[in-house]
GROMACS .gro file of C-alpha atoms in nm:
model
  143
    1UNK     CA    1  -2.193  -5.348 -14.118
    2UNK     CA    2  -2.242  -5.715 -14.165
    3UNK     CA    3  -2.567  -5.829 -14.189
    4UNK     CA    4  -2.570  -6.156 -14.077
    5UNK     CA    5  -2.350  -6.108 -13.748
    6UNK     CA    6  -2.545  -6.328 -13.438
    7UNK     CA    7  -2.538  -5.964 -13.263
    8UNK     CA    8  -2.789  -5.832 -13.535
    9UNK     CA    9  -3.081  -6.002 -13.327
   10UNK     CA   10  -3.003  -5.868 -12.983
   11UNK     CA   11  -2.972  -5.529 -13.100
   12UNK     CA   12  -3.291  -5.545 -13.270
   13UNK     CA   13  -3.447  -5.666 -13.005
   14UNK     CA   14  -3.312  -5.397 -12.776
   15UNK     CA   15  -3.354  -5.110 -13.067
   16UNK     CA   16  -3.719  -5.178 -13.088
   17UNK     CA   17  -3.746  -5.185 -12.715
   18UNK     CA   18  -3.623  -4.811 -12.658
   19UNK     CA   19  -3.816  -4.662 -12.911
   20UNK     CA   20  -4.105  -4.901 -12.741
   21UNK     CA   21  -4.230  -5.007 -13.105
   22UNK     CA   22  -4.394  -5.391 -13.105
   23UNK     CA   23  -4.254  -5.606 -13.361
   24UNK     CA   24  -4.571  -5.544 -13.549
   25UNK     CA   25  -4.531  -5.175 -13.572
   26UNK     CA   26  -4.118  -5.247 -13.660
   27UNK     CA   27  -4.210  -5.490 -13.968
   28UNK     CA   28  -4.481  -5.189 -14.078
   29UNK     CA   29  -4.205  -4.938 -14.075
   30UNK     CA   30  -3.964  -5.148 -14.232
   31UNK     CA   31  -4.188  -5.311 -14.524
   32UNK     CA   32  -4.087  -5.662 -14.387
   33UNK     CA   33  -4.315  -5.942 -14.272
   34UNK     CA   34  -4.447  -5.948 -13.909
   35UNK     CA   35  -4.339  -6.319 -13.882
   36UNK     CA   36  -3.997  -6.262 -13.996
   37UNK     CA   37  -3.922  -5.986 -13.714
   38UNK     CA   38  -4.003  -6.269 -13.425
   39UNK     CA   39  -3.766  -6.541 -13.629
   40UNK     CA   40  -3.491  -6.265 -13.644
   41UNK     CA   41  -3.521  -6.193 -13.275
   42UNK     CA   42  -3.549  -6.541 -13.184
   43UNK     CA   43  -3.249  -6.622 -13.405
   44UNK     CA   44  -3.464  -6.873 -13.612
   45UNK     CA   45  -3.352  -6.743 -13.913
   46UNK     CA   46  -3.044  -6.577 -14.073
   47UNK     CA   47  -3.269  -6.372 -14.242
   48UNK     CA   48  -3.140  -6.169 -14.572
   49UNK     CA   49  -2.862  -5.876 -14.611
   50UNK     CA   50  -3.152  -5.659 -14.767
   51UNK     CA   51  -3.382  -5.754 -14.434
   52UNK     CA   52  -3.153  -5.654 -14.196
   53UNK     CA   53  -3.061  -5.318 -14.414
   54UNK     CA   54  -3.429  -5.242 -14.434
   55UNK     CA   55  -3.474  -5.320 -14.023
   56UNK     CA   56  -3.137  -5.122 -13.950
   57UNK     CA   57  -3.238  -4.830 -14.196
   58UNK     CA   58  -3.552  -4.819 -14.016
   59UNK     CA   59  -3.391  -4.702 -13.656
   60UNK     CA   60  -3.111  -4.514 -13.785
   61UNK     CA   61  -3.415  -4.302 -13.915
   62UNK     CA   62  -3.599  -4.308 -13.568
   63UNK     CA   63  -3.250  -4.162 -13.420
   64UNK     CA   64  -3.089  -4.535 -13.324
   65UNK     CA   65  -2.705  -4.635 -13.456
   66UNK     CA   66  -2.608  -4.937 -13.439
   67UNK     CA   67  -2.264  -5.092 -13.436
   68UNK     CA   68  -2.080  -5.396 -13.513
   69UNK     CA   69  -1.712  -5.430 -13.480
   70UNK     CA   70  -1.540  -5.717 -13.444
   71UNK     CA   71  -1.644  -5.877 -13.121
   72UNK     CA   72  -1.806  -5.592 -12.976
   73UNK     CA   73  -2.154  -5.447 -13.033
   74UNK     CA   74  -2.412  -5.148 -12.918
   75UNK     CA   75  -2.639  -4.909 -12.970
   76UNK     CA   76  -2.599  -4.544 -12.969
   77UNK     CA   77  -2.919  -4.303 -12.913
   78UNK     CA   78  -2.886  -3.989 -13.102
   79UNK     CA   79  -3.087  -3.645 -13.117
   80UNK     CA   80  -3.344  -3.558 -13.089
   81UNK     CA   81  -3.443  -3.891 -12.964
   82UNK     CA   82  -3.143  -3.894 -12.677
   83UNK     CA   83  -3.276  -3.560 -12.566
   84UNK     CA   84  -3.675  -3.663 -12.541
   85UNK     CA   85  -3.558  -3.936 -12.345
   86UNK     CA   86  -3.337  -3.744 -12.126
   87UNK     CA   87  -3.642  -3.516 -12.055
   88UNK     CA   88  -3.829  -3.791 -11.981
   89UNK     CA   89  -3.548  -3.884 -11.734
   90UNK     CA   90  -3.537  -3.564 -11.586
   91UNK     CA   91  -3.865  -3.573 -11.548
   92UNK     CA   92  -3.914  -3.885 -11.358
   93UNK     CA   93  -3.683  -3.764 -11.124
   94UNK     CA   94  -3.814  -3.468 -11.033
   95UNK     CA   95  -4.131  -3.684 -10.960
   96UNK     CA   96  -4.305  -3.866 -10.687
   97UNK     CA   97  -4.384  -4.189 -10.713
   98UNK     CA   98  -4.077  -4.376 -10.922
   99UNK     CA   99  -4.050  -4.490 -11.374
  100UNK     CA  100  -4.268  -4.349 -11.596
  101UNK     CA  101  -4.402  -4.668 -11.773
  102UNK     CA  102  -4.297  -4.747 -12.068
  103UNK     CA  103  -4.680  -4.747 -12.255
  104UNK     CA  104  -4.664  -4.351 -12.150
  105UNK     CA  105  -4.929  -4.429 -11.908
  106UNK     CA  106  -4.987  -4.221 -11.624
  107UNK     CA  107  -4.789  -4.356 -11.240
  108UNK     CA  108  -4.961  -4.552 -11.079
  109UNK     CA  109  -5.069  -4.432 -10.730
  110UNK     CA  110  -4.946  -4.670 -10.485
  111UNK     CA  111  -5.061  -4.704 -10.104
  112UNK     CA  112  -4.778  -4.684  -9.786
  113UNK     CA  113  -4.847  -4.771  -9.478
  114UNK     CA  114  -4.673  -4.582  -9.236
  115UNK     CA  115  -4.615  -4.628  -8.900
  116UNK     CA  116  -4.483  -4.507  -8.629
  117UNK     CA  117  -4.202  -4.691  -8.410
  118UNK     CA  118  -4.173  -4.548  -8.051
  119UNK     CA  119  -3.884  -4.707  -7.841
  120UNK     CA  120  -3.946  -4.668  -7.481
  121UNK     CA  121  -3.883  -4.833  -7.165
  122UNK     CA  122  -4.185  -4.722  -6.915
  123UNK     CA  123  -4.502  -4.706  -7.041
  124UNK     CA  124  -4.753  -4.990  -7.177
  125UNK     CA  125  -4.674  -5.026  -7.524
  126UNK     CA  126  -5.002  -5.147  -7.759
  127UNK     CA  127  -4.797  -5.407  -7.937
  128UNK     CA  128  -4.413  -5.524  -7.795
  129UNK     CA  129  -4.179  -5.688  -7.956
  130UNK     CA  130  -3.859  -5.815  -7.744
  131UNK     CA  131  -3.526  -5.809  -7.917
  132UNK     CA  132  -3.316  -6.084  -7.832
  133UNK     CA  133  -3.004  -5.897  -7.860
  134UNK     CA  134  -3.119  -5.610  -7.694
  135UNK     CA  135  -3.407  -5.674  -7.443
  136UNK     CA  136  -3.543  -5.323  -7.556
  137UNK     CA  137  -3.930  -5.312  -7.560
  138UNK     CA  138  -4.036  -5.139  -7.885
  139UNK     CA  139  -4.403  -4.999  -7.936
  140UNK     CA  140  -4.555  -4.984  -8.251
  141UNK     CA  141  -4.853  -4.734  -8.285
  142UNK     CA  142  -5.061  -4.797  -8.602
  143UNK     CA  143  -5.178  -4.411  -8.651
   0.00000   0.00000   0.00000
């Protein structure tokens, strides 16, 4: 892999964003400054082969590949990490209530409104609404 390719930064970026570490917690794992992760990631720097091996080495281990080749790039999730994250997947789905944040954090419990929509042509609705397209009173009950 070459080091210095200008895809190195985006795939760190991304890397470090599916195993949700902070940049903080990447440069501890990687025995690299804090302040050189950020300049990476925000291209500031070209940074050094040994760098980049270190940052690389560090999410192959965590179950991460990346690739460089020629003028495309990506990032391939391997066991067991693929398969915690497809339980998590799984998981979600099955689920009320949408994603699983990405902190781990419980769902938050959110509040619907419902209401119900009556469509009638006789009686005294509570609140009516004419359609201009239709001329068909509709009644909305708040229950």
């Amino acid at each position: 892999m070459d080091y210095l390719d200008p895809a190195l930064p985006v795939l760190i970026r991304t890397a470090r964003s599916v195993v949700n570490w902070s940049q903080q917690e990447l440069a501890d794992r990687a025995g690299v400054a804090f302040n050189t992760i950020g300049r990476i990631e925000r291209c500031e720097t070209t940074g050094r082969a040994k760098t980049f091996k270190a940052i690389v080495d560090c999410f192959e281990q965590a179950g991460l590949t990346m690739t460089v080749e020629g003028g495309a790039f990506g990032l391939s999730i391997r066991d067991p990490l693929a398969a915690e994250m497809r339980q998590q997947v799984r998981k979600t789905q099955m689920s009320e209530g949408g994603a699983v944040p990405a902190s781990g954090g419980s769902l938050p419990q959110t509040r619907v409104r419902q209401r119900k929509i009556t469509l009638e042509d006789d009686s005294a609705p509570q609140t009516t609404h004419t359609s201009r397209a239709s001329k068909r009173r509709v009644r909305l009950d708040d229950d």
